[in-house]
PDB file of N, CA and C in Angstrom:
ATOM      1  N   VAL A1427      -4.743  33.733  87.644  1.00  0.00           N
ATOM      2  CA  VAL A1427      -5.228  32.582  86.884  1.00  0.00           C
ATOM      3  C   VAL A1427      -4.312  32.385  85.686  1.00  0.00           C
ATOM      4  N   ALA A1428      -3.754  31.238  85.579  1.00  0.00           N
ATOM      5  CA  ALA A1428      -2.916  30.930  84.423  1.00  0.00           C
ATOM      6  C   ALA A1428      -3.795  30.468  83.276  1.00  0.00           C
ATOM      7  N   THR A1429      -3.463  30.915  82.091  1.00  0.00           N
ATOM      8  CA  THR A1429      -4.230  30.548  80.915  1.00  0.00           C
ATOM      9  C   THR A1429      -3.359  29.804  79.933  1.00  0.00           C
ATOM     10  N   ASP A1430      -4.009  29.064  79.075  1.00  0.00           N
ATOM     11  CA  ASP A1430      -3.327  28.293  78.050  1.00  0.00           C
ATOM     12  C   ASP A1430      -2.127  27.544  78.620  1.00  0.00           C
ATOM     13  N   GLU A1431      -2.340  26.952  79.755  1.00  0.00           N
ATOM     14  CA  GLU A1431      -1.271  26.205  80.403  1.00  0.00           C
ATOM     15  C   GLU A1431      -0.982  24.931  79.616  1.00  0.00           C
ATOM     16  N   PHE A1432       0.291  24.604  79.510  1.00  0.00           N
ATOM     17  CA  PHE A1432       0.652  23.340  78.879  1.00  0.00           C
ATOM     18  C   PHE A1432       1.730  22.669  79.708  1.00  0.00           C
ATOM     19  N   ASP A1433       1.839  21.386  79.543  1.00  0.00           N
ATOM     20  CA  ASP A1433       2.805  20.605  80.302  1.00  0.00           C
ATOM     21  C   ASP A1433       4.039  20.350  79.454  1.00  0.00           C
ATOM     22  N   LEU A1434       5.178  20.387  80.121  1.00  0.00           N
ATOM     23  CA  LEU A1434       6.453  20.124  79.480  1.00  0.00           C
ATOM     24  C   LEU A1434       7.175  19.072  80.307  1.00  0.00           C
ATOM     25  N   TYR A1435       7.609  18.018  79.654  1.00  0.00           N
ATOM     26  CA  TYR A1435       8.306  16.936  80.342  1.00  0.00           C
ATOM     27  C   TYR A1435       9.720  16.810  79.779  1.00  0.00           C
ATOM     28  N   LEU A1436      10.667  16.577  80.659  1.00  0.00           N
ATOM     29  CA  LEU A1436      12.059  16.407  80.262  1.00  0.00           C
ATOM     30  C   LEU A1436      12.539  15.039  80.738  1.00  0.00           C
ATOM     31  N   ALA A1437      13.058  14.285  79.795  1.00  0.00           N
ATOM     32  CA  ALA A1437      13.563  12.947  80.133  1.00  0.00           C
ATOM     33  C   ALA A1437      15.037  12.857  79.755  1.00  0.00           C
ATOM     34  N   LYS A1438      15.760  12.061  80.520  1.00  0.00           N
ATOM     35  CA  LYS A1438      17.165  11.782  80.228  1.00  0.00           C
ATOM     36  C   LYS A1438      17.372  10.285  80.389  1.00  0.00           C
ATOM     37  N   ASP A1439      17.905   9.684  79.364  1.00  0.00           N
ATOM     38  CA  ASP A1439      18.143   8.237  79.373  1.00  0.00           C
ATOM     39  C   ASP A1439      16.862   7.464  79.690  1.00  0.00           C
ATOM     40  N   GLY A1440      15.727   7.955  79.152  1.00  0.00           N
ATOM     41  CA  GLY A1440      14.461   7.271  79.335  1.00  0.00           C
ATOM     42  C   GLY A1440      13.791   7.473  80.682  1.00  0.00           C
ATOM     43  N   ARG A1441      14.370   8.346  81.517  1.00  0.00           N
ATOM     44  CA  ARG A1441      13.790   8.582  82.843  1.00  0.00           C
ATOM     45  C   ARG A1441      13.323  10.030  82.934  1.00  0.00           C
ATOM     46  N   LEU A1442      12.150  10.226  83.504  1.00  0.00           N
ATOM     47  CA  LEU A1442      11.612  11.566  83.713  1.00  0.00           C
ATOM     48  C   LEU A1442      12.471  12.302  84.740  1.00  0.00           C
ATOM     49  N   VAL A1443      12.981  13.477  84.363  1.00  0.00           N
ATOM     50  CA  VAL A1443      13.803  14.253  85.289  1.00  0.00           C
ATOM     51  C   VAL A1443      13.151  15.589  85.662  1.00  0.00           C
ATOM     52  N   ALA A1444      12.141  16.026  84.901  1.00  0.00           N
ATOM     53  CA  ALA A1444      11.462  17.278  85.230  1.00  0.00           C
ATOM     54  C   ALA A1444      10.090  17.303  84.579  1.00  0.00           C
ATOM     55  N   ALA A1445       9.148  17.936  85.259  1.00  0.00           N
ATOM     56  CA  ALA A1445       7.810  18.172  84.718  1.00  0.00           C
ATOM     57  C   ALA A1445       7.419  19.594  85.085  1.00  0.00           C
ATOM     58  N   LEU A1446       7.021  20.377  84.083  1.00  0.00           N
ATOM     59  CA  LEU A1446       6.664  21.779  84.297  1.00  0.00           C
ATOM     60  C   LEU A1446       5.298  22.077  83.695  1.00  0.00           C
ATOM     61  N   ALA A1447       4.566  22.970  84.327  1.00  0.00           N
ATOM     62  CA  ALA A1447       3.326  23.513  83.760  1.00  0.00           C
ATOM     63  C   ALA A1447       3.597  24.978  83.475  1.00  0.00           C
ATOM     64  N   ILE A1448       3.409  25.391  82.230  1.00  0.00           N
ATOM     65  CA  ILE A1448       3.727  26.750  81.811  1.00  0.00           C
ATOM     66  C   ILE A1448       2.452  27.413  81.298  1.00  0.00           C
ATOM     67  N   GLY A1449       2.221  28.657  81.688  1.00  0.00           N
ATOM     68  CA  GLY A1449       1.049  29.381  81.220  1.00  0.00           C
ATOM     69  C   GLY A1449       1.215  30.870  81.410  1.00  0.00           C
ATOM     70  N   ASP A1450       0.275  31.636  80.871  1.00  0.00           N
ATOM     71  CA  ASP A1450       0.258  33.089  81.009  1.00  0.00           C
ATOM     72  C   ASP A1450      -0.779  33.469  82.052  1.00  0.00           C
ATOM     73  N   ASP A1451      -0.583  34.625  82.678  1.00  0.00           N
ATOM     74  CA  ASP A1451      -1.547  35.141  83.644  1.00  0.00           C
ATOM     75  C   ASP A1451      -2.427  36.199  82.991  1.00  0.00           C
ATOM     76  N   ILE A1452      -3.635  36.336  83.504  1.00  0.00           N
ATOM     77  CA  ILE A1452      -4.514  37.420  83.081  1.00  0.00           C
ATOM     78  C   ILE A1452      -3.942  38.705  83.662  1.00  0.00           C
ATOM     79  N   ARG A1453      -3.849  39.734  82.857  1.00  0.00           N
ATOM     80  CA  ARG A1453      -3.257  40.988  83.308  1.00  0.00           C
ATOM     81  C   ARG A1453      -4.097  41.636  84.408  1.00  0.00           C
ATOM     82  N   PRO A1454      -3.417  42.267  85.362  1.00  0.00           N
ATOM     83  CA  PRO A1454      -4.141  42.985  86.425  1.00  0.00           C
ATOM     84  C   PRO A1454      -5.059  44.045  85.805  1.00  0.00           C
ATOM     85  N   GLY A1455      -6.240  44.164  86.367  1.00  0.00           N
ATOM     86  CA  GLY A1455      -7.197  45.164  85.900  1.00  0.00           C
ATOM     87  C   GLY A1455      -8.142  44.674  84.821  1.00  0.00           C
ATOM     88  N   THR A1456      -7.867  43.502  84.252  1.00  0.00           N
ATOM     89  CA  THR A1456      -8.715  43.003  83.168  1.00  0.00           C
ATOM     90  C   THR A1456     -10.135  42.704  83.654  1.00  0.00           C
ATOM     91  N   SER A1457     -10.258  42.086  84.822  1.00  0.00           N
ATOM     92  CA  SER A1457     -11.589  41.773  85.357  1.00  0.00           C
ATOM     93  C   SER A1457     -12.408  43.042  85.556  1.00  0.00           C
ATOM     94  N   GLU A1458     -11.761  44.075  86.084  1.00  0.00           N
ATOM     95  CA  GLU A1458     -12.451  45.343  86.318  1.00  0.00           C
ATOM     96  C   GLU A1458     -12.864  46.000  84.998  1.00  0.00           C
ATOM     97  N   LEU A1459     -12.005  45.913  83.998  1.00  0.00           N
ATOM     98  CA  LEU A1459     -12.323  46.479  82.689  1.00  0.00           C
ATOM     99  C   LEU A1459     -13.528  45.778  82.070  1.00  0.00           C
ATOM    100  N   VAL A1460     -13.534  44.458  82.103  1.00  0.00           N
ATOM    101  CA  VAL A1460     -14.658  43.702  81.532  1.00  0.00           C
ATOM    102  C   VAL A1460     -15.941  44.014  82.302  1.00  0.00           C
ATOM    103  N   ALA A1461     -15.856  44.100  83.621  1.00  0.00           N
ATOM    104  CA  ALA A1461     -17.035  44.441  84.427  1.00  0.00           C
ATOM    105  C   ALA A1461     -17.550  45.837  84.069  1.00  0.00           C
ATOM    106  N   ALA A1462     -16.651  46.784  83.843  1.00  0.00           N
ATOM    107  CA  ALA A1462     -17.052  48.149  83.466  1.00  0.00           C
ATOM    108  C   ALA A1462     -17.728  48.147  82.093  1.00  0.00           C
ATOM    109  N   LEU A1463     -17.208  47.358  81.169  1.00  0.00           N
ATOM    110  CA  LEU A1463     -17.842  47.249  79.849  1.00  0.00           C
ATOM    111  C   LEU A1463     -19.244  46.670  79.971  1.00  0.00           C
ATOM    112  N   HIS A1464     -19.383  45.626  80.777  1.00  0.00           N
ATOM    113  CA  HIS A1464     -20.698  45.017  80.980  1.00  0.00           C
ATOM    114  C   HIS A1464     -21.670  46.017  81.611  1.00  0.00           C
ATOM    115  N   ALA A1465     -21.177  46.809  82.559  1.00  0.00           N
ATOM    116  CA  ALA A1465     -22.028  47.805  83.230  1.00  0.00           C
ATOM    117  C   ALA A1465     -22.544  48.850  82.241  1.00  0.00           C
ATOM    118  N   ARG A1466     -21.808  49.059  81.174  1.00  0.00           N
ATOM    119  CA  ARG A1466     -22.226  50.021  80.129  1.00  0.00           C
ATOM    120  C   ARG A1466     -23.033  49.355  79.026  1.00  0.00           C
ATOM    121  N   GLY A1467     -23.302  48.067  79.187  1.00  0.00           N
ATOM    122  CA  GLY A1467     -24.107  47.358  78.206  1.00  0.00           C
ATOM    123  C   GLY A1467     -23.337  46.840  77.008  1.00  0.00           C
ATOM    124  N   VAL A1468     -22.019  46.829  77.102  1.00  0.00           N
ATOM    125  CA  VAL A1468     -21.193  46.335  75.997  1.00  0.00           C
ATOM    126  C   VAL A1468     -21.131  44.813  76.059  1.00  0.00           C
ATOM    127  N   ARG A1469     -21.422  44.186  74.946  1.00  0.00           N
ATOM    128  CA  ARG A1469     -21.331  42.732  74.838  1.00  0.00           C
ATOM    129  C   ARG A1469     -19.873  42.362  74.615  1.00  0.00           C
ATOM    130  N   THR A1470     -19.362  41.455  75.423  1.00  0.00           N
ATOM    131  CA  THR A1470     -17.970  41.037  75.281  1.00  0.00           C
ATOM    132  C   THR A1470     -17.907  39.617  74.727  1.00  0.00           C
ATOM    133  N   VAL A1471     -16.932  39.392  73.870  1.00  0.00           N
ATOM    134  CA  VAL A1471     -16.705  38.092  73.240  1.00  0.00           C
ATOM    135  C   VAL A1471     -15.210  37.821  73.288  1.00  0.00           C
ATOM    136  N   LEU A1472     -14.826  36.626  73.696  1.00  0.00           N
ATOM    137  CA  LEU A1472     -13.419  36.238  73.703  1.00  0.00           C
ATOM    138  C   LEU A1472     -13.141  35.433  72.436  1.00  0.00           C
ATOM    139  N   VAL A1473     -12.241  35.926  71.594  1.00  0.00           N
ATOM    140  CA  VAL A1473     -11.833  35.246  70.368  1.00  0.00           C
ATOM    141  C   VAL A1473     -10.331  35.027  70.473  1.00  0.00           C
ATOM    142  N   SER A1474      -9.902  33.769  70.375  1.00  0.00           N
ATOM    143  CA  SER A1474      -8.497  33.455  70.616  1.00  0.00           C
ATOM    144  C   SER A1474      -8.047  32.260  69.789  1.00  0.00           C
ATOM    145  N   GLY A1475      -6.763  32.200  69.556  1.00  0.00           N
ATOM    146  CA  GLY A1475      -6.164  31.037  68.916  1.00  0.00           C
ATOM    147  C   GLY A1475      -5.782  29.967  69.924  1.00  0.00           C
ATOM    148  N   ASP A1476      -5.990  30.267  71.209  1.00  0.00           N
ATOM    149  CA  ASP A1476      -5.649  29.313  72.261  1.00  0.00           C
ATOM    150  C   ASP A1476      -6.652  28.173  72.328  1.00  0.00           C
ATOM    151  N   ARG A1477      -6.297  27.150  73.104  1.00  0.00           N
ATOM    152  CA  ARG A1477      -7.137  25.965  73.237  1.00  0.00           C
ATOM    153  C   ARG A1477      -8.452  26.277  73.953  1.00  0.00           C
ATOM    154  N   GLU A1478      -9.459  25.476  73.653  1.00  0.00           N
ATOM    155  CA  GLU A1478     -10.806  25.634  74.206  1.00  0.00           C
ATOM    156  C   GLU A1478     -10.798  25.688  75.732  1.00  0.00           C
ATOM    157  N   ARG A1479     -10.123  24.757  76.365  1.00  0.00           N
ATOM    158  CA  ARG A1479     -10.122  24.679  77.831  1.00  0.00           C
ATOM    159  C   ARG A1479      -9.568  25.956  78.448  1.00  0.00           C
ATOM    160  N   ALA A1480      -8.470  26.451  77.906  1.00  0.00           N
ATOM    161  CA  ALA A1480      -7.868  27.678  78.428  1.00  0.00           C
ATOM    162  C   ALA A1480      -8.804  28.863  78.235  1.00  0.00           C
ATOM    163  N   CYS A1481      -9.420  28.938  77.077  1.00  0.00           N
ATOM    164  CA  CYS A1481     -10.335  30.047  76.793  1.00  0.00           C
ATOM    165  C   CYS A1481     -11.563  29.998  77.700  1.00  0.00           C
ATOM    166  N   ARG A1482     -12.089  28.828  77.944  1.00  0.00           N
ATOM    167  CA  ARG A1482     -13.242  28.694  78.842  1.00  0.00           C
ATOM    168  C   ARG A1482     -12.868  29.132  80.259  1.00  0.00           C
ATOM    169  N   THR A1483     -11.674  28.803  80.704  1.00  0.00           N
ATOM    170  CA  THR A1483     -11.216  29.216  82.029  1.00  0.00           C
ATOM    171  C   THR A1483     -11.140  30.738  82.123  1.00  0.00           C
ATOM    172  N   VAL A1484     -10.555  31.358  81.115  1.00  0.00           N
ATOM    173  CA  VAL A1484     -10.445  32.819  81.101  1.00  0.00           C
ATOM    174  C   VAL A1484     -11.830  33.453  81.029  1.00  0.00           C
ATOM    175  N   GLY A1485     -12.673  32.942  80.168  1.00  0.00           N
ATOM    176  CA  GLY A1485     -14.026  33.473  80.038  1.00  0.00           C
ATOM    177  C   GLY A1485     -14.788  33.408  81.346  1.00  0.00           C
ATOM    178  N   ALA A1486     -14.701  32.289  82.032  1.00  0.00           N
ATOM    179  CA  ALA A1486     -15.393  32.132  83.313  1.00  0.00           C
ATOM    180  C   ALA A1486     -14.830  33.093  84.355  1.00  0.00           C
ATOM    181  N   THR A1487     -13.521  33.266  84.366  1.00  0.00           N
ATOM    182  CA  THR A1487     -12.878  34.168  85.319  1.00  0.00           C
ATOM    183  C   THR A1487     -13.293  35.608  85.084  1.00  0.00           C
ATOM    184  N   LEU A1488     -13.421  35.991  83.821  1.00  0.00           N
ATOM    185  CA  LEU A1488     -13.714  37.376  83.481  1.00  0.00           C
ATOM    186  C   LEU A1488     -15.206  37.657  83.299  1.00  0.00           C
ATOM    187  N   GLY A1489     -16.024  36.623  83.322  1.00  0.00           N
ATOM    188  CA  GLY A1489     -17.452  36.824  83.110  1.00  0.00           C
ATOM    189  C   GLY A1489     -17.830  36.997  81.657  1.00  0.00           C
ATOM    190  N   ILE A1490     -17.029  36.433  80.773  1.00  0.00           N
ATOM    191  CA  ILE A1490     -17.316  36.479  79.335  1.00  0.00           C
ATOM    192  C   ILE A1490     -17.910  35.132  78.941  1.00  0.00           C
ATOM    193  N   GLY A1491     -19.152  35.164  78.469  1.00  0.00           N
ATOM    194  CA  GLY A1491     -19.850  33.921  78.172  1.00  0.00           C
ATOM    195  C   GLY A1491     -19.671  33.399  76.768  1.00  0.00           C
ATOM    196  N   GLU A1492     -19.422  34.287  75.811  1.00  0.00           N
ATOM    197  CA  GLU A1492     -19.281  33.838  74.422  1.00  0.00           C
ATOM    198  C   GLU A1492     -17.796  33.672  74.106  1.00  0.00           C
ATOM    199  N   ILE A1493     -17.424  32.440  73.810  1.00  0.00           N
ATOM    200  CA  ILE A1493     -16.023  32.088  73.608  1.00  0.00           C
ATOM    201  C   ILE A1493     -15.859  31.455  72.229  1.00  0.00           C
ATOM    202  N   HIS A1494     -14.856  31.897  71.492  1.00  0.00           N
ATOM    203  CA  HIS A1494     -14.470  31.278  70.226  1.00  0.00           C
ATOM    204  C   HIS A1494     -12.992  30.948  70.342  1.00  0.00           C
ATOM    205  N   ALA A1495     -12.681  29.673  70.481  1.00  0.00           N
ATOM    206  CA  ALA A1495     -11.307  29.229  70.713  1.00  0.00           C
ATOM    207  C   ALA A1495     -10.738  28.559  69.473  1.00  0.00           C
ATOM    208  N   ALA A1496      -9.431  28.369  69.493  1.00  0.00           N
ATOM    209  CA  ALA A1496      -8.693  27.685  68.420  1.00  0.00           C
ATOM    210  C   ALA A1496      -8.941  28.336  67.069  1.00  0.00           C
ATOM    211  N   CYS A1497      -9.088  29.655  67.043  1.00  0.00           N
ATOM    212  CA  CYS A1497      -9.309  30.384  65.789  1.00  0.00           C
ATOM    213  C   CYS A1497      -7.990  30.538  65.050  1.00  0.00           C
ATOM    214  N   ARG A1498      -8.040  30.337  63.756  1.00  0.00           N
ATOM    215  CA  ARG A1498      -6.823  30.454  62.936  1.00  0.00           C
ATOM    216  C   ARG A1498      -7.071  31.430  61.825  1.00  0.00           C
TER     217      ARG A1498
END
């Protein structure tokens, strides 16, 4: 699952020549770690400086319901 994906467009002479979507992946083992924490009764919270949409995607993927995005 890519997170905090953003679009990048490249134009030359007013014409679109490339469009890219760039993002980070959730590290392997993260889902299992969060599940193990939940099994032990640990409350998990995702706090990030990333955009709301990206954070909600990660939270849903990992089973983390409390999300605080765009934190500065």
